[in-house]
Amino acid sequence: MLLPEPRFVDTDGARIAVYEAIPTGVPNDVCVVLCHGFPELAASWHRQLQPIADAGFHVLAPDMSGYGLSTGPEDRTAYSIAENTADVAALVRDAGFEKAVVVGHDFGGMMSWWTPYLQPEVVAGVITLNTPFGYIRNDPLEKYAELYGPDNYVAYFQTDECEALMDADVARTVRFFFRRDTGQGTNLSRSGRHDPESMAYIHWLKDDEATWPGEVVMSDEEMAFYVDAYRRSGFGGGLNWYRSIQNNWRVHNRLFPDGRIPRQSIPALLIAARHDPVCAPQLTDDLLQYFDTFERRVLDTGHWTQLEDPDGTTALIVDWLTRHF
């Protein structure tokens, strides 16, 4: 069985499915929340749950709002970092903890960077996989259109057409996204660059599957879990996180109207992926300006870090947690 049975936590606007692992002895007084990205599920952390618990931490891996067995707001633009970090804080309190280490990958990585600013009372530390800090000073939809043209994936993610395309054949969509590079890139980037062709990658979903580079990175069990989950829920909830990115921009600018972001005193770890064209390691070179205590470690993976190197990912997380907490 890939994951334990979830329990459900009602937050303001969502009912969140939470998968847990609890240590056998007295748990550390800091819990760990694992936040997945797009189009992942809590299951993307299934190989980290028990090892982190074995290290003495109560671990929570939610299906984020709108994903999997979790519900989300009816308003498709109400999935900003304000709402989603509030969900994380609610999960921490519901589990009986005052503080958590917030761990995130991909869009979940934006959650881990921003929870200390939006929910500072519940954050003891952060671990982020791959994702740059991601401060948005300008309207992201306008900026992406300016840099990458009207076919960029963020623009297409706003549309009902994209949602229908992804929902039409769920197994095919999962195979499209979750691929390992075998020499010619993946469907996230065939050139390894942030160029207009790569940033329009989602349109390759319409092409013959034989033209897709790379190989599926999931096991048969993982694939079956994802396909079953998305056949039930569809991809709309995950796409709503992208439909809310203008609200992220508004949140950022309300929080820091002068563009000056204060440094954090909590410890932070960035696990970079050497071969990730979406979140390249060099995009995280600026993180020392945001955290007094910061480490960066690099794994020899592409974008799907926990799937491509689960043992390496787990080892880095557990080592850092046990040193700091």
Coordinates of C-alpha atoms in Angstrom, one line a residue:
M1 CA 0.0 0.0 0.0
L2 CA 1.5 3.3 -1.1
L3 CA 0.1 5.5 1.7
P4 CA -1.7 5.0 5.0
E5 CA -5.4 5.9 5.2
P6 CA -5.7 9.7 5.5
R7 CA -7.6 11.7 8.1
F8 CA -9.3 14.9 7.1
V9 CA -8.9 18.4 8.5
D10 CA -11.4 21.2 7.8
T11 CA -9.6 24.5 7.2
D12 CA -11.1 27.8 6.1
G13 CA -12.4 26.9 2.6
A14 CA -11.0 23.4 2.2
R15 CA -11.2 19.9 3.6
I16 CA -7.6 18.6 3.5
A17 CA -6.7 14.9 3.3
V18 CA -3.6 14.3 5.5
Y19 CA -1.4 11.2 5.4
E20 CA 0.7 10.8 8.6
A21 CA 3.6 8.9 10.0
I22 CA 4.1 9.0 13.8
P23 CA 7.3 7.9 15.6
T24 CA 7.0 5.1 18.1
G25 CA 8.6 7.0 20.9
V26 CA 8.0 10.6 22.1
P27 CA 8.0 12.8 19.0
N28 CA 10.2 15.8 18.5
D29 CA 8.3 19.0 19.6
V30 CA 8.6 20.2 16.0
C31 CA 6.5 18.3 13.3
V32 CA 7.2 18.1 9.6
V33 CA 4.8 19.1 6.8
L34 CA 5.5 17.8 3.3
C35 CA 4.0 20.0 0.6
H36 CA 3.8 18.6 -3.0
G37 CA 3.8 20.5 -6.3
F38 CA 2.1 20.3 -9.6
P39 CA 0.8 17.9 -10.7
E40 CA 1.9 15.8 -7.8
L41 CA 0.0 14.4 -4.8
A42 CA 0.9 13.7 -1.2
A43 CA 2.0 10.3 -2.6
S44 CA 5.1 12.0 -4.1
W45 CA 6.5 11.8 -0.5
H46 CA 5.5 8.2 0.2
R47 CA 9.2 7.1 0.5
Q48 CA 10.0 9.9 2.9
L49 CA 7.1 9.6 5.4
Q50 CA 8.3 6.6 7.5
P51 CA 12.0 7.4 7.5
I52 CA 11.4 10.9 8.8
A53 CA 9.1 9.4 11.5
D54 CA 11.8 6.9 12.3
A55 CA 14.1 9.9 13.0
G56 CA 11.6 11.0 15.7
F57 CA 9.3 13.5 13.8
H58 CA 5.6 13.5 13.4
V59 CA 5.1 13.8 9.7
L60 CA 2.1 15.3 7.8
A61 CA 1.8 14.8 4.0
P62 CA -1.3 16.5 2.8
D63 CA -3.0 16.4 -0.6
M64 CA -2.8 20.2 -1.1
S65 CA -6.0 22.1 -1.5
G66 CA -7.8 21.0 -4.7
Y67 CA -5.7 17.9 -5.2
G68 CA -6.4 14.2 -4.6
L69 CA -8.9 13.7 -1.8
S70 CA -8.7 17.3 -0.6
T71 CA -11.4 19.8 -1.6
G72 CA -10.7 23.4 -2.4
P73 CA -12.5 26.8 -2.7
E74 CA -15.1 27.1 -5.5
D75 CA -13.4 30.4 -6.6
R76 CA -10.7 29.2 -9.0
T77 CA -8.5 32.2 -8.0
A78 CA -8.6 31.5 -4.3
Y79 CA -5.6 29.2 -4.2
S80 CA -2.9 31.8 -3.6
I81 CA -0.1 31.4 -1.1
A82 CA -2.2 33.3 1.4
E83 CA -4.9 30.6 1.5
N84 CA -2.5 27.7 1.1
T85 CA -0.1 28.7 3.8
A86 CA -3.0 29.2 6.1
D87 CA -4.0 25.6 5.4
V88 CA -0.5 24.5 6.4
A89 CA -0.8 26.4 9.7
A90 CA -4.2 24.9 10.4
L91 CA -2.7 21.4 9.9
V92 CA 0.1 22.0 12.3
R93 CA -2.2 23.3 15.0
D94 CA -4.7 20.4 14.4
A95 CA -1.9 17.9 14.9
G96 CA -1.2 19.5 18.3
F97 CA 2.1 21.3 17.5
E98 CA 3.2 24.9 17.8
K99 CA 5.9 24.7 15.2
A100 CA 6.8 22.8 12.0
V101 CA 9.5 22.4 9.5
V102 CA 7.7 23.1 6.2
V103 CA 9.1 21.0 3.3
G104 CA 8.1 21.7 -0.3
H105 CA 8.8 20.7 -3.8
D106 CA 7.9 22.6 -7.0
F107 CA 4.8 24.7 -6.2
G108 CA 5.1 23.3 -2.7
G109 CA 8.5 24.8 -2.6
M110 CA 7.0 28.3 -2.9
M111 CA 4.9 27.3 0.1
S112 CA 8.0 26.4 2.1
W113 CA 9.7 29.7 1.3
W114 CA 6.6 31.9 2.0
T115 CA 5.0 30.2 5.0
P116 CA 7.6 31.9 7.3
Y117 CA 6.5 35.3 6.0
L118 CA 2.7 34.6 6.0
Q119 CA 2.4 32.2 9.0
P120 CA 5.6 33.0 11.0
E121 CA 4.2 31.8 14.3
V122 CA 4.2 28.1 13.2
V123 CA 7.5 27.8 11.3
A124 CA 10.6 26.5 12.9
G125 CA 12.6 25.9 9.6
V126 CA 12.1 25.2 5.9
I127 CA 13.4 22.7 3.4
T128 CA 12.8 23.3 -0.3
L129 CA 13.4 20.9 -3.2
N130 CA 14.4 22.6 -6.5
T131 CA 12.3 25.8 -6.3
P132 CA 13.9 29.2 -6.4
F133 CA 12.6 31.8 -3.9
G134 CA 10.1 33.2 -6.4
Y135 CA 9.3 36.7 -5.3
I136 CA 6.9 38.2 -7.9
R137 CA 7.3 41.9 -8.4
N138 CA 5.5 42.2 -11.7
D139 CA 2.2 40.7 -13.0
P140 CA 3.3 37.1 -13.7
L141 CA 0.9 36.6 -16.6
E142 CA 2.1 39.7 -18.3
K143 CA 5.7 38.9 -17.6
Y144 CA 5.5 35.4 -19.0
A145 CA 3.7 36.6 -22.1
E146 CA 6.4 39.2 -22.6
L147 CA 9.3 36.8 -22.1
Y148 CA 7.9 33.6 -23.7
G149 CA 5.0 34.5 -25.9
P150 CA 1.3 33.8 -25.7
D151 CA 1.7 30.0 -25.9
N152 CA 3.6 29.8 -22.6
Y153 CA 2.3 27.1 -20.2
V154 CA 1.2 29.4 -17.5
A155 CA -1.1 31.2 -19.9
Y156 CA -2.5 27.9 -21.2
F157 CA -3.0 26.6 -17.6
Q158 CA -5.6 29.4 -17.2
T159 CA -7.9 27.9 -19.8
D160 CA -10.7 25.4 -19.7
E161 CA -9.3 24.0 -22.9
C162 CA -6.1 22.9 -21.1
E163 CA -8.0 21.3 -18.2
A164 CA -10.2 19.4 -20.7
L165 CA -7.1 18.2 -22.6
M166 CA -5.4 17.0 -19.4
D167 CA -8.6 15.3 -18.1
A168 CA -9.4 13.5 -21.4
D169 CA -6.9 10.7 -20.9
V170 CA -5.5 10.8 -17.3
A171 CA -3.0 8.0 -17.7
R172 CA -1.6 9.7 -20.8
T173 CA -1.3 13.0 -18.9
V174 CA 0.5 11.4 -16.0
R175 CA 2.9 9.7 -18.4
F176 CA 3.5 13.1 -20.1
F177 CA 4.6 14.9 -17.0
F178 CA 6.5 12.4 -14.9
R179 CA 9.5 11.5 -17.0
R180 CA 13.2 11.1 -16.5
D181 CA 15.7 12.5 -19.0
T182 CA 17.5 9.8 -21.0
G183 CA 19.5 12.2 -23.1
Q184 CA 17.1 14.3 -25.1
G185 CA 15.4 16.2 -22.3
T186 CA 11.8 15.7 -21.1
N187 CA 8.5 17.1 -21.9
L188 CA 9.2 20.0 -19.4
S189 CA 12.1 21.1 -21.6
R190 CA 13.8 19.4 -24.6
S191 CA 16.5 22.1 -24.8
G192 CA 17.3 22.3 -21.1
R193 CA 16.7 26.1 -21.4
H194 CA 13.9 28.5 -20.4
D195 CA 13.2 29.4 -24.0
P196 CA 9.8 30.0 -25.6
E197 CA 9.6 26.5 -27.0
S198 CA 10.2 24.9 -23.6
M199 CA 7.9 27.3 -21.8
A200 CA 5.1 26.3 -24.2
Y201 CA 5.8 22.6 -23.3
I202 CA 2.2 21.8 -22.3
H203 CA 1.1 21.9 -26.0
W204 CA 3.2 18.8 -26.6
L205 CA 0.6 16.9 -24.8
K206 CA -1.4 17.0 -28.0
D207 CA 1.4 15.3 -29.9
D208 CA 1.9 11.6 -30.6
E209 CA 3.3 10.0 -27.4
A210 CA 6.1 8.4 -29.4
T211 CA 7.6 11.8 -29.9
W212 CA 7.9 12.4 -26.1
P213 CA 11.5 12.3 -24.9
G214 CA 12.7 10.5 -21.8
E215 CA 11.0 7.7 -19.9
V216 CA 8.3 7.4 -17.2
V217 CA 9.9 7.8 -13.8
M218 CA 7.1 6.2 -11.8
S219 CA 6.8 2.6 -10.7
D220 CA 3.6 0.7 -11.8
E221 CA 2.2 1.1 -8.3
E222 CA 2.8 4.9 -8.2
M223 CA 1.4 5.2 -11.7
A224 CA -1.8 3.4 -10.7
F225 CA -2.2 5.5 -7.6
Y226 CA -1.9 8.7 -9.6
V227 CA -4.2 7.6 -12.4
D228 CA -6.9 6.5 -10.0
A229 CA -6.7 9.8 -8.0
Y230 CA -6.8 12.0 -11.0
R231 CA -9.6 10.1 -12.6
R232 CA -11.6 10.9 -9.5
S233 CA -10.6 14.5 -9.1
G234 CA -9.5 15.8 -12.5
F235 CA -6.6 18.3 -12.8
G236 CA -8.7 21.4 -12.2
G237 CA -7.8 21.8 -8.6
G238 CA -4.1 21.8 -9.4
L239 CA -4.5 24.2 -12.3
N240 CA -6.3 26.5 -9.9
W241 CA -3.0 27.2 -8.2
Y242 CA -1.8 28.6 -11.5
R243 CA -5.1 30.5 -11.9
S244 CA -4.3 32.2 -8.6
I245 CA -0.8 33.4 -9.4
Q246 CA -1.9 36.9 -10.0
N247 CA -3.2 36.8 -6.4
N248 CA 0.2 35.6 -5.3
W249 CA 1.7 38.7 -6.9
R250 CA -0.8 40.9 -5.0
V251 CA 0.0 39.1 -1.8
H252 CA 3.7 39.7 -2.3
N253 CA 3.2 43.4 -3.0
R254 CA 0.8 44.0 -0.1
L255 CA 3.3 42.2 2.2
F256 CA 6.4 44.1 0.9
P257 CA 5.2 47.2 -0.9
D258 CA 8.7 48.6 -1.2
G259 CA 10.1 45.3 -2.5
R260 CA 12.4 44.8 0.5
I261 CA 12.1 41.3 2.0
P262 CA 13.5 40.9 5.5
R263 CA 15.9 38.1 6.3
Q264 CA 14.7 35.1 8.3
S265 CA 16.5 33.8 11.4
I266 CA 15.1 30.3 11.0
P267 CA 17.3 27.6 9.3
A268 CA 16.7 26.7 5.7
L269 CA 17.9 23.9 3.4
L270 CA 17.7 23.9 -0.4
I271 CA 18.0 20.6 -2.1
A272 CA 18.8 21.4 -5.7
A273 CA 18.5 19.1 -8.7
R274 CA 21.5 19.2 -11.0
H275 CA 19.5 18.4 -14.2
D276 CA 16.2 20.3 -13.5
P277 CA 15.6 22.7 -16.5
V278 CA 12.5 24.2 -14.8
C279 CA 14.2 25.0 -11.5
A280 CA 17.9 25.1 -12.4
P281 CA 20.3 25.2 -9.4
Q282 CA 21.8 28.6 -10.5
L283 CA 18.3 30.2 -9.9
T284 CA 18.8 29.6 -6.2
D285 CA 22.2 31.5 -5.9
D286 CA 20.5 34.4 -4.1
L287 CA 19.0 32.5 -1.2
L288 CA 21.7 33.6 1.3
Q289 CA 20.1 37.1 1.2
Y290 CA 16.9 35.7 2.7
F291 CA 18.1 33.3 5.4
D292 CA 20.8 33.8 8.1
T293 CA 21.3 30.0 8.3
F294 CA 21.2 28.4 4.9
E295 CA 22.6 25.3 3.3
R296 CA 22.4 24.1 -0.3
R297 CA 22.9 20.5 -1.4
V298 CA 22.7 19.1 -4.9
L299 CA 21.3 15.8 -6.1
D300 CA 22.0 14.3 -9.6
T301 CA 18.3 14.3 -10.6
G302 CA 15.9 16.1 -12.9
H303 CA 12.7 17.9 -11.8
W304 CA 11.0 14.9 -10.0
T305 CA 13.6 14.8 -7.2
Q306 CA 11.8 12.5 -4.7
L307 CA 10.8 10.0 -7.5
E308 CA 14.2 10.0 -9.2
D309 CA 16.4 9.7 -6.0
P310 CA 14.1 8.9 -3.1
D311 CA 17.0 7.6 -0.9
G312 CA 19.2 10.6 -1.5
T313 CA 16.3 13.0 -0.9
T314 CA 15.4 11.2 2.4
A315 CA 19.0 11.1 3.6
L316 CA 19.5 14.9 3.1
I317 CA 16.2 15.7 4.8
V318 CA 16.8 13.5 7.8
D319 CA 20.4 14.6 8.2
W320 CA 19.4 18.3 8.3
L321 CA 16.4 17.7 10.6
T322 CA 18.4 15.8 13.1
R323 CA 21.2 18.4 13.1
H324 CA 18.9 21.3 13.6
F325 CA 16.1 19.9 15.8

